[in-house]
Amino acid sequence: MKNIAFSVLLVLMSLVAEAQPMPVHFTVTQKQVSAKKVDVVFSATIDNGWHVYSTNLPADGPIAATLHAEVAEGVKAMGGLVAKGKETSEYDPMFGATVRYFEHAVTFVQRYAVTSPSYRVKGYLEYGACNDRMCLPPMQVEFEVKAPEPSQKGDDKAAAVAAGIVADQQSDVTVTDDGGKTMKDCVARDSMAALTTGGDSATVLSSDLWQPVIRELGAYGAGDSEGSLSLWYVFVMGLLGGVVALFTPCVWPVIPMTVSFFLKRTKEKRKAVGDAVTYGIAIIVIYMLLALLLTALFGPQTLNDLATNAPFNIFFCLLLIVFALSFFGWFEITLPPSIANKVDSKASATSGLLSIFLMAFTLALVSFSCTGPIIGFLLVDFATTGNWLAPAVGMFGFAVALALPFTLFALFPSWIKKAPKSGAWMNTLKVVLGFIELAFACKFFSVADLAYGWHLMDREVFLSIWIAIFTAMALYLFGVLRFQSDGERRAMPVACIVGGMASLAFAIYMVPGLWGAPCKAVSAFAPPMYTQDFNLYPQQVEAAFTDYDRGMAAAKAQGKPVVVDFTGFGCVNCRKMEASVWTDPAVAERLTRDYVLISLYVDDKTPLPQPLVVTASDGTRRTLRTVGDKWSWLQQSKFGFLAQPFYVTLDNQGKPLSGSFAFNEDPKAFATFLDSGLKTYRQHR
């Protein structure tokens, strides 16, 4: 039943995600500055997690906000487009330049000098928007402003109406703010949108290959299962963290305290069972409350922002280094003993459920110096999933692993006699945890290094440090390297020797990575491959076609299925997928041998031979002016999606062969997605 409930929850979450509206909402107004000056004002509200790029960005950078005036009668532009709001400026390593953007809100203003009483301006504002997983194609906000009628000059509101201001946004093709429609509501479903401009391009856009397949695609489900897998990953990581915490020197001594506490309570078997179960539940509740409190204080979006925030990552890197040095025995981090003793004595003097809860709270306090670093690392890792449930699910796994043994010891106190005694093995485990925390500190510094573009920890530097750390850990487990807290030199047990061999093997495994080997086992932690200065393993996969119709014709002639890649020159996550996923040997083989790969750049500025005005099934209209507009319309109308990166497998008639795939830097998941489409294609041949 629990599995069914969990699956239902995931389905509901995915449905909510599908129904999300467009993240940027524009309104256009006209402001009469004086008799000779008029402003066209574009005001935007931006959803949390998204940002809109500013004006005048580098040519090879993201989509900058740009005004295009198609008609300008009786006016003359005074300067360029001006952006107003709280602008953020930071170095982006993917573009190799500093980019500027706005979050939450921005206003773009274009001022005109009026040269004729009956002026008219018509055109569109183009802008780019991204979050940390995907980018929208170049979006357009169409507008038209006219001189107000003379009889209406005394009434500002009437003048605004008479001005003929139109906020016919490109985003309104899929979303209308006043109607509350969503992207899923507004895309064409059963028939291709009407084309109000003729010509060859119009004929192509109405061909069978452009027919909507939203229902067919939905029947397969999403090929990217990252959303559902992430919660299972979070739970398992929390569970493993709880298991590790059980064997730390701070937790193990609490076991005799627990047994002593429950031996003093009632001897009635049923009551003893109830108390033990209550104790386990109390432990789970305490750690769950910690995660829920963290989420409530900061909010899910803030948690995710913190997890990818450079100053926060530097702080956490330093914190992990401090904890690692503490585990090495340089100094001891402990809570004041008076606090734990006071709670413990209060638990002994109290009866009922309160005493059991206080005993569970004593466990949390006494074990803090060892569990604190583990919990802190897990909570940050959980926050990076971007799922608001992740901290609670992760702490649930951690608490279950921690609570189960204590519940059993409370239920069967005689088991304490069979438990291994604390001793040198605990100090060894503590030092090993110190090495691991030192390794993960590098990961957090790497995030900040990439954000600021310092290039202090490129991939080969990161791997060099990890090789040194895990080699040192191997030497410690072999008994060659000793710490002050280890006491006298002694023969290392078999478990340590085996662990040392595994650590040394892992260090050796990473050595080829210094020359560009993929090292898949550390790809999730190491900086991306593009930061590698010296690479003897260049493997690039490039699309055979950048035109949809030509690529489909070639695939039909070759008898191969198609992978359509909706991408963009300014799409950071698209480059990450190409660098870390497409270069995987298994993925590269499938893309080059089994499929025809078509990459469609939605921000391609090449003008179409003539503009096309298309009408969606809900009656909204959009003007296609560039090749990028054309591919953006294909993605929206045929597949019901409007962000990049986005991948879909098709047969030679343009029908989907599997679910879609979005941003997920897991080569195995992408290979599975490709295999699914290939299997369907072969079955229907």
XYZ file of C-alpha atoms in Angstrom:
685
model
C 0.000 0.000 0.000
C 2.862 2.369 0.802
C 4.416 1.783 -2.610
C 1.067 2.452 -4.293
C 0.559 5.650 -2.294
C 4.070 6.820 -3.110
C 3.547 6.128 -6.819
C 0.249 8.035 -6.780
C 2.000 10.969 -5.102
C 4.668 11.020 -7.803
C 2.054 10.916 -10.566
C 0.171 13.820 -8.989
C 3.405 15.796 -8.694
C 4.212 15.170 -12.352
C 0.734 16.297 -13.394
C 1.142 19.496 -11.401
C 4.497 20.072 -13.073
C 2.972 19.589 -16.533
C 0.290 22.160 -15.832
C 2.648 24.934 -14.815
C 2.110 28.179 -16.734
C 4.791 30.070 -18.596
C 7.330 31.522 -16.158
C 7.455 35.098 -17.524
C 4.405 37.371 -17.833
C 4.598 40.688 -19.693
C 2.311 43.702 -19.857
C 2.919 46.607 -22.257
C 1.953 50.218 -21.537
C 2.518 53.602 -23.126
C 3.691 56.526 -20.985
C 3.451 60.071 -22.305
C 6.564 61.722 -20.798
C 5.896 65.080 -22.495
C 4.348 66.466 -25.642
C 7.483 65.448 -27.546
C 8.463 62.245 -25.739
C 6.750 58.898 -25.237
C 7.904 55.702 -23.518
C 6.939 52.140 -24.420
C 7.154 50.192 -21.139
C 7.420 46.399 -20.943
C 6.794 45.205 -17.373
C 7.496 41.564 -16.506
C 6.907 39.376 -13.490
C 9.185 36.324 -13.339
C 8.377 33.078 -11.535
C 10.688 31.877 -8.774
C 13.710 29.988 -10.044
C 13.659 31.663 -13.470
C 15.567 34.689 -14.717
C 15.352 36.996 -17.757
C 18.562 38.206 -19.389
C 19.370 41.887 -19.613
C 20.214 44.057 -22.630
C 23.493 44.402 -24.573
C 25.014 41.001 -23.800
C 27.940 39.477 -25.749
C 27.020 38.168 -29.197
C 27.975 34.599 -28.287
C 26.179 34.751 -24.943
C 22.546 34.135 -23.950
C 19.525 35.794 -25.573
C 19.657 39.496 -24.698
C 16.542 41.635 -24.429
C 16.203 43.476 -27.756
C 13.524 45.716 -29.232
C 12.601 45.280 -32.904
C 10.542 48.120 -34.413
C 8.941 46.980 -37.687
C 6.954 50.195 -38.112
C 8.046 53.576 -36.694
C 5.983 56.433 -38.127
C 6.224 59.912 -36.651
C 8.761 58.924 -33.983
C 12.515 58.540 -33.577
C 14.173 56.251 -31.042
C 16.063 58.089 -28.282
C 18.891 55.748 -27.328
C 18.504 52.029 -26.872
C 16.335 49.765 -24.751
C 16.846 50.421 -21.030
C 16.449 47.695 -18.371
C 15.268 48.649 -14.880
C 15.272 46.420 -11.820
C 17.642 44.512 -9.537
C 20.237 43.264 -11.987
C 22.553 40.332 -11.154
C 25.919 40.085 -12.859
C 28.057 36.933 -12.750
C 30.587 35.015 -14.800
C 29.157 32.083 -16.753
C 31.843 29.489 -17.652
C 29.725 27.988 -20.428
C 29.654 31.311 -22.295
C 33.112 32.353 -21.107
C 31.764 35.820 -20.290
C 29.933 37.825 -17.664
C 26.158 37.719 -18.086
C 23.521 39.951 -16.528
C 19.965 38.967 -15.667
C 16.909 39.772 -13.545
C 14.891 37.634 -11.153
C 11.299 38.129 -9.916
C 10.655 41.342 -11.927
C 12.108 43.586 -14.619
C 10.998 46.568 -16.688
C 12.296 47.395 -20.165
C 11.745 50.930 -21.464
C 12.215 52.346 -24.960
C 11.885 56.131 -25.295
C 10.835 57.790 -28.556
C 10.941 61.411 -29.670
C 7.608 62.362 -31.245
C 8.069 64.050 -34.640
C 4.434 63.928 -35.798
C 1.126 64.303 -33.918
C -0.169 61.079 -35.483
C 2.608 58.639 -34.651
C 2.565 54.839 -34.699
C 5.078 52.240 -33.553
C 4.696 48.496 -34.098
C 7.133 45.674 -33.379
C 8.163 43.190 -30.723
C 10.442 42.784 -27.726
C 12.614 39.667 -27.831
C 13.998 38.189 -24.604
C 15.590 35.035 -23.205
C 14.653 33.219 -19.988
C 16.263 30.264 -18.195
C 16.268 28.369 -14.934
C 18.919 25.977 -13.633
C 17.604 23.079 -15.763
C 16.327 24.525 -19.021
C 15.885 27.613 -21.183
C 12.967 28.946 -23.177
C 13.478 29.698 -26.873
C 13.746 33.383 -27.807
C 10.385 34.787 -26.724
C 8.577 37.730 -28.303
C 6.235 40.344 -26.841
C 4.421 42.009 -29.726
C 3.141 45.566 -29.334
C 1.612 48.475 -31.212
C 1.235 52.014 -29.871
C -0.506 54.938 -31.507
C -0.983 58.599 -30.779
C -4.047 59.185 -28.556
C -7.080 60.834 -30.077
C -7.131 64.610 -29.404
C -10.493 64.423 -27.639
C -9.103 61.996 -25.057
C -6.004 63.875 -23.904
C -7.495 64.923 -20.608
C -8.223 61.383 -19.517
C -5.118 59.266 -18.959
C -7.030 56.027 -18.835
C -8.986 56.798 -21.999
C -5.796 57.949 -23.697
C -4.163 54.638 -22.914
C -7.096 52.816 -24.495
C -7.070 55.099 -27.504
C -3.334 54.559 -27.876
C -4.100 51.124 -29.204
C -1.529 49.372 -27.024
C -1.336 45.656 -27.804
C 0.423 43.133 -25.559
C 0.199 40.277 -28.054
C 2.974 38.209 -26.518
C 4.578 35.197 -28.041
C 4.080 33.584 -24.654
C 0.348 34.139 -25.063
C 0.399 31.543 -27.824
C 0.722 29.055 -25.028
C -0.324 31.029 -21.967
C -2.696 33.910 -21.390
C -2.434 35.620 -18.029
C -6.063 36.710 -17.863
C -7.519 33.360 -18.930
C -5.340 31.301 -16.654
C -4.542 28.823 -19.415
C -1.445 26.688 -19.225
C 1.071 25.527 -21.777
C -0.653 22.168 -21.879
C -4.054 23.806 -22.431
C -3.087 26.053 -25.304
C -0.922 23.958 -27.595
C -2.458 22.468 -30.697
C -3.852 19.031 -29.960
C -5.860 17.471 -32.731
C -4.932 19.473 -35.794
C -2.067 21.614 -36.956
C -2.457 25.347 -36.485
C -3.690 27.380 -39.412
C -1.178 29.327 -41.501
C -2.282 32.757 -42.621
C 0.747 33.320 -44.890
C 1.272 31.202 -47.973
C 4.468 30.008 -49.636
C 6.756 27.013 -49.484
C 7.444 27.369 -45.772
C 3.740 27.380 -45.037
C 3.329 24.201 -47.064
C 6.143 22.542 -45.106
C 4.652 23.557 -41.744
C 1.361 21.902 -42.666
C 2.911 18.597 -43.791
C 2.260 15.301 -42.020
C 5.647 15.467 -40.326
C 4.458 18.574 -38.448
C 1.197 17.072 -37.186
C 0.783 17.214 -33.357
C 1.699 14.046 -31.457
C 1.074 15.343 -27.929
C -1.372 12.577 -27.051
C 0.859 9.844 -28.463
C 3.853 11.259 -26.622
C 1.884 11.443 -23.384
C 0.863 7.802 -23.733
C 4.514 6.772 -23.460
C 5.137 8.928 -20.403
C 8.328 10.881 -19.799
C 11.488 9.072 -20.717
C 13.391 11.085 -18.125
C 12.503 9.476 -14.806
C 14.780 11.720 -12.824
C 11.915 13.213 -10.843
C 10.740 9.881 -9.438
C 14.190 8.422 -9.080
C 15.434 11.454 -7.176
C 13.148 10.808 -4.213
C 14.230 7.176 -4.067
C 17.825 8.346 -4.310
C 17.230 10.816 -1.484
C 15.630 8.136 0.707
C 18.436 5.629 0.104
C 21.103 8.282 0.710
C 19.396 9.215 3.968
C 19.198 5.539 4.923
C 22.915 5.030 4.236
C 23.736 8.191 6.167
C 21.813 6.845 9.156
C 23.679 3.520 8.962
C 27.026 5.344 8.910
C 25.952 7.519 11.849
C 25.145 4.392 13.890
C 28.795 3.392 13.980
C 30.229 6.752 15.011
C 31.791 7.167 18.472
C 29.103 9.628 19.552
C 26.134 7.350 18.824
C 27.391 3.967 20.040
C 27.703 4.977 23.741
C 24.029 5.994 23.790
C 22.992 2.345 23.388
C 23.740 1.340 27.033
C 21.981 4.524 28.168
C 18.909 3.493 26.152
C 18.898 -0.037 27.564
C 19.253 1.256 31.122
C 16.387 3.687 30.633
C 13.945 1.047 29.352
C 14.965 -1.595 31.937
C 13.725 0.771 34.653
C 10.292 1.005 33.058
C 7.364 -1.422 33.372
C 7.960 -5.158 33.006
C 4.638 -5.734 31.228
C 5.444 -7.112 27.770
C 2.724 -5.273 25.865
C 3.660 -1.972 27.504
C 7.372 -2.592 26.805
C 6.649 -3.176 23.117
C 4.577 -0.003 22.952
C 7.290 2.059 24.644
C 9.998 0.729 22.315
C 7.935 1.480 19.205
C 7.089 4.931 20.560
C 10.793 5.559 21.140
C 11.590 4.698 17.523
C 8.760 6.920 16.249
C 9.982 9.771 18.477
C 13.467 9.570 16.918
C 11.960 9.693 13.432
C 9.699 12.627 14.359
C 12.612 14.662 15.765
C 14.714 14.346 12.616
C 11.702 14.852 10.347
C 10.850 18.043 12.249
C 14.396 19.255 11.617
C 13.951 18.862 7.857
C 10.440 20.357 7.848
C 11.590 23.302 9.959
C 14.433 23.954 7.531
C 12.044 23.858 4.573
C 9.503 26.086 6.348
C 12.118 28.691 7.299
C 13.780 28.966 3.911
C 11.175 27.609 1.496
C 11.833 24.944 -1.148
C 12.987 27.413 -3.798
C 15.337 29.188 -1.393
C 16.780 25.836 -0.346
C 17.518 24.997 -3.943
C 18.954 28.466 -4.567
C 21.175 28.108 -1.486
C 22.383 24.727 -2.666
C 23.618 26.273 -5.922
C 24.690 29.609 -4.388
C 28.455 30.259 -4.555
C 28.954 31.921 -1.114
C 26.883 29.201 0.541
C 28.967 26.487 -1.127
C 32.193 28.140 0.030
C 30.827 28.301 3.571
C 29.821 24.656 3.506
C 33.208 23.689 2.046
C 34.942 25.379 4.981
C 32.485 23.775 7.419
C 33.245 20.292 6.081
C 36.982 20.961 6.348
C 36.529 21.974 9.995
C 34.536 18.805 10.715
C 37.142 16.697 8.895
C 39.959 18.168 11.005
C 37.870 17.426 14.082
C 37.431 13.812 12.993
C 41.203 13.602 12.462
C 41.596 14.432 16.159
C 42.999 17.956 15.899
C 40.234 19.240 18.185
C 36.867 18.039 19.497
C 33.471 19.554 18.659
C 30.939 18.846 21.414
C 27.814 20.376 22.840
C 28.093 21.603 26.430
C 27.704 18.467 28.636
C 25.297 20.325 30.894
C 22.668 20.452 28.131
C 22.705 16.710 27.432
C 22.865 15.873 31.160
C 19.935 18.145 31.917
C 17.769 16.570 29.192
C 18.840 13.062 30.283
C 17.978 13.693 33.922
C 14.674 15.245 32.894
C 13.856 12.111 30.884
C 14.604 9.879 33.893
C 12.461 11.971 36.232
C 9.499 12.147 33.832
C 6.993 9.445 33.016
C 4.756 8.650 30.082
C 5.240 9.679 26.480
C 7.119 12.844 27.425
C 9.927 10.846 29.026
C 10.305 8.685 25.915
C 10.394 11.757 23.689
C 13.019 13.373 25.941
C 15.116 10.206 25.753
C 14.972 10.376 21.948
C 15.946 14.048 22.167
C 18.905 13.056 24.375
C 20.069 10.703 21.629
C 19.931 13.558 19.081
C 21.885 15.913 21.374
C 24.570 13.477 22.520
C 25.242 12.244 18.982
C 25.252 15.726 17.433
C 29.025 16.119 17.109
C 29.168 13.019 14.867
C 25.782 13.136 13.145
C 25.836 16.916 12.557
C 28.285 16.804 9.624
C 26.436 13.835 8.093
C 23.023 15.494 8.450
C 24.335 18.817 7.128
C 25.849 17.225 4.047
C 22.714 15.175 3.369
C 20.386 18.171 3.699
C 22.443 20.186 1.200
C 22.534 17.216 -1.179
C 18.761 16.810 -0.812
C 18.174 20.496 -1.529
C 20.011 20.242 -4.860
C 17.308 17.891 -6.191
C 14.973 20.886 -6.434
C 12.125 18.849 -4.915
C 10.454 20.373 -1.867
C 9.795 16.888 -0.457
C 13.459 15.883 -0.600
C 14.647 17.119 2.844
C 11.724 15.385 4.606
C 12.126 12.147 2.629
C 15.889 12.129 3.206
C 15.616 12.737 6.922
C 12.954 10.030 7.088
C 15.471 7.561 5.649
C 18.192 8.784 8.036
C 15.903 8.543 11.057
C 14.621 5.065 10.132
C 18.181 3.714 9.938
C 19.056 5.372 13.246
C 15.831 4.483 15.056
C 15.520 0.811 14.126
C 18.502 -0.517 16.140
C 17.610 1.630 19.160
C 14.039 0.402 19.009
C 15.249 -3.215 18.944
C 17.678 -2.626 21.830
C 14.864 -1.014 23.803
C 12.637 -3.983 23.003
C 15.272 -6.653 23.649
C 17.782 -5.251 26.195
C 19.647 -8.578 26.321
C 20.929 -7.916 22.788
C 23.318 -5.308 24.199
C 25.522 -8.153 25.434
C 26.012 -9.343 21.843
C 26.844 -5.919 20.446
C 30.521 -5.206 19.713
C 32.267 -3.060 22.312
C 33.394 0.417 21.443
C 37.131 0.856 20.981
C 39.824 1.612 18.435
C 37.608 0.580 15.524
C 35.353 3.571 16.206
C 38.250 6.008 16.012
C 39.292 4.399 12.713
C 35.784 4.873 11.344
C 35.790 8.476 12.530
C 39.065 9.223 10.701
C 37.769 7.550 7.517
C 34.685 9.791 7.689
C 37.079 12.740 7.973
C 38.740 11.776 4.696
C 35.333 11.433 2.999
C 34.171 14.828 4.270
C 37.409 16.378 3.022
C 36.706 14.901 -0.421
C 33.173 16.293 -0.483
C 34.449 19.711 0.596
C 36.159 19.845 -2.815
C 32.798 19.293 -4.497
C 31.260 22.335 -2.823
C 34.269 24.514 -3.616
C 34.013 23.358 -7.227
C 30.452 24.717 -7.454
C 31.640 28.153 -6.322
C 34.668 27.972 -8.623
C 32.439 27.333 -11.645
C 30.032 30.119 -10.648
C 32.757 32.766 -10.346
C 34.948 31.474 -13.153
C 38.087 31.378 -10.989
C 39.369 28.228 -12.735
C 41.091 27.227 -9.488
C 39.562 23.761 -9.462
C 39.205 22.533 -13.011
C 38.565 18.865 -13.566
C 42.182 17.703 -13.453
C 42.854 19.700 -10.253
C 39.768 18.197 -8.621
C 40.804 14.674 -9.609
C 44.367 15.267 -8.372
C 43.078 16.272 -4.938
C 40.731 13.277 -4.771
C 43.542 10.932 -5.807
C 45.686 12.347 -2.974
C 42.838 12.074 -0.419
C 41.903 8.477 -1.221
C 45.546 7.427 -1.428
C 46.117 8.917 2.046
C 43.020 7.100 3.294
C 44.400 3.834 1.907
C 47.730 4.422 3.668
C 45.852 5.104 6.917
C 43.835 1.894 6.635
C 47.061 -0.013 5.874
C 48.524 1.381 9.108
C 51.250 3.401 7.354
C 49.728 6.808 8.138
C 48.837 7.428 11.789
C 47.020 10.176 13.702
C 47.513 11.371 17.253
C 44.166 9.932 18.318
C 45.140 6.432 17.168
C 47.382 5.701 20.132
C 50.005 3.002 19.857
C 50.884 1.401 16.541
C 49.115 -1.912 16.074
C 48.383 -4.446 13.368
C 45.413 -3.364 11.263
C 42.449 -5.760 11.071
C 41.451 -7.491 7.841
C 38.486 -5.134 7.298
C 40.837 -2.137 7.288
C 43.226 -3.802 4.833
C 40.334 -4.600 2.488
C 39.021 -1.043 2.822
C 42.491 0.323 2.128
C 42.761 -1.765 -1.032
C 39.382 -0.458 -2.214
C 40.424 3.133 -1.505
C 43.733 2.702 -3.328
C 41.988 1.052 -6.299
C 39.578 4.001 -6.466
C 42.513 6.439 -6.480
C 44.211 4.505 -9.295
C 40.912 4.405 -11.221
C 40.854 8.226 -11.265
C 44.416 8.617 -12.592
C 43.477 8.287 -16.327
C 40.969 11.070 -15.740
C 43.898 13.479 -15.556
C 44.300 12.885 -19.306
C 40.574 13.130 -20.075
C 39.204 9.632 -19.380
C 35.456 9.823 -18.521
C 35.731 8.284 -14.986
C 31.956 7.789 -14.829
C 32.026 6.855 -11.136
C 32.975 10.440 -10.231
C 31.279 12.309 -13.088
C 28.478 13.457 -10.764
C 31.016 15.129 -8.428
C 33.892 16.268 -10.645
C 33.710 19.517 -12.646
C 32.440 19.089 -16.236
C 34.709 17.823 -18.983
C 34.930 21.229 -20.698
C 37.089 22.488 -17.785
C 39.734 19.872 -18.623
C 42.765 21.616 -20.134
C 44.534 18.439 -21.270
C 42.321 15.826 -22.914
C 43.584 12.817 -24.854
C 40.077 11.371 -25.179
C 38.221 13.834 -27.414
C 34.898 12.364 -28.453
C 32.332 14.718 -29.876
C 28.945 13.890 -31.287
C 27.526 16.371 -33.770
C 24.123 16.363 -35.396
C 24.001 15.293 -39.019
C 21.218 17.806 -39.728
C 20.035 21.137 -38.361
C 16.873 21.169 -40.492
C 13.917 19.062 -39.412
C 12.433 18.247 -42.805
C 15.765 17.461 -44.456
C 16.797 15.287 -41.536
C 13.503 13.374 -41.642
C 13.913 12.804 -45.402
C 17.442 11.449 -44.870
C 16.261 9.156 -42.076
C 13.553 7.743 -44.339
C 16.092 7.098 -47.097
C 18.470 5.369 -44.650
C 15.710 3.415 -42.887
C 16.673 4.798 -39.454
C 14.699 6.372 -36.595
C 15.322 9.980 -35.568
C 16.406 11.770 -32.406
C 15.227 15.379 -32.483
C 17.271 17.630 -30.213
C 15.638 20.981 -29.430
C 18.567 23.113 -28.343
C 19.900 26.660 -28.455
C 23.192 28.445 -28.926
C 22.613 30.122 -25.560
C 21.392 27.000 -23.741
C 23.884 26.170 -20.955
C 22.304 22.857 -19.988
C 22.259 21.784 -23.628
C 26.054 22.139 -23.682
C 26.298 20.175 -20.449
C 24.300 17.309 -21.958
C 26.484 17.291 -25.067
C 29.687 17.325 -22.990
C 28.816 14.820 -20.275
C 26.131 12.566 -21.814
C 26.598 12.485 -25.581
C 30.316 11.722 -25.194
C 29.552 8.571 -23.227
C 30.649 5.660 -25.488
C 27.332 3.810 -25.236
C 25.310 6.967 -25.988
C 27.666 8.116 -28.760
C 27.423 4.743 -30.489
C 23.628 4.829 -30.520
C 23.429 8.428 -31.729
C 25.882 7.922 -34.589
C 25.082 4.344 -35.649
C 21.405 3.663 -34.895
C 19.779 7.105 -35.238
C 19.772 10.180 -37.425
C 20.427 13.075 -35.052
C 18.698 16.387 -35.831
C 19.590 19.441 -33.730
C 17.146 22.337 -34.011
C 18.379 25.655 -32.606
C 15.417 27.649 -31.343
C 17.518 30.822 -31.102
C 18.791 30.711 -34.704
C 18.432 34.304 -35.970
C 18.521 33.470 -39.682
C 15.479 35.252 -41.195
C 12.822 33.186 -42.927
C 12.183 34.029 -46.603
C 8.968 35.668 -45.412
C 7.304 35.947 -41.975
C 4.668 33.363 -41.141
C 1.648 34.097 -38.958
C 0.457 30.884 -37.322
C -2.691 30.322 -35.310
C -2.897 27.762 -32.531
C -5.969 25.629 -31.894
C -7.151 28.038 -29.175
C -7.129 30.985 -31.608
C -3.980 32.742 -30.397
C -1.599 33.959 -33.080
C 2.160 34.137 -33.424
C 4.469 35.547 -36.082
C 7.427 33.382 -37.101
C 10.245 35.595 -38.359
C 13.396 33.481 -37.985
C 14.503 29.873 -38.375
C 14.630 29.678 -34.584
C 10.996 30.778 -34.381
C 10.114 27.979 -36.778
C 11.767 25.285 -34.640
C 10.284 26.756 -31.482
C 6.822 26.543 -33.059
C 7.484 22.945 -34.102
C 8.379 22.011 -30.522
C 5.375 23.791 -29.080
C 2.704 22.715 -31.565
C 3.847 19.162 -32.273
C 5.135 18.090 -28.836
C 3.485 20.506 -26.388
C 6.759 21.621 -24.813
C 8.626 24.921 -24.932
C 11.949 24.662 -23.088
C 15.400 23.306 -23.838
C 17.073 20.868 -23.753
C 14.325 18.562 -25.013
C 14.774 15.247 -26.824
C 12.291 12.980 -28.573
C 12.639 9.854 -30.750
C 10.531 9.632 -33.945
C 9.882 7.193 -36.746
C 10.019 8.232 -40.434
C 6.413 9.525 -40.297
C 7.110 11.831 -37.350
C 5.413 9.613 -34.739
C 7.014 9.242 -31.278
C 8.774 5.994 -30.421
C 9.195 6.621 -26.689
C 8.648 9.284 -24.080
C 10.499 12.594 -24.139
C 13.733 13.317 -22.294
C 14.813 16.572 -20.646
C 17.921 17.653 -18.716
C 19.483 14.725 -16.848
C 23.252 14.204 -16.782
C 22.952 10.433 -16.410
C 24.323 8.666 -19.531
C 22.689 5.394 -18.499
C 19.235 7.009 -18.355
C 19.748 8.627 -21.763
C 20.950 5.327 -23.260
C 17.833 3.615 -21.873
C 15.705 6.337 -23.487
C 17.404 5.696 -26.846
C 17.084 1.913 -26.502
C 13.363 2.240 -25.817
C 12.807 4.196 -29.040
C 14.972 1.802 -31.050
C 13.057 -1.221 -29.742
C 9.689 0.320 -30.712
C 10.994 1.246 -34.176
C 12.194 -2.282 -34.892
C 8.926 -3.806 -33.673
C 6.872 -1.721 -36.115
C 9.048 -2.167 -39.209
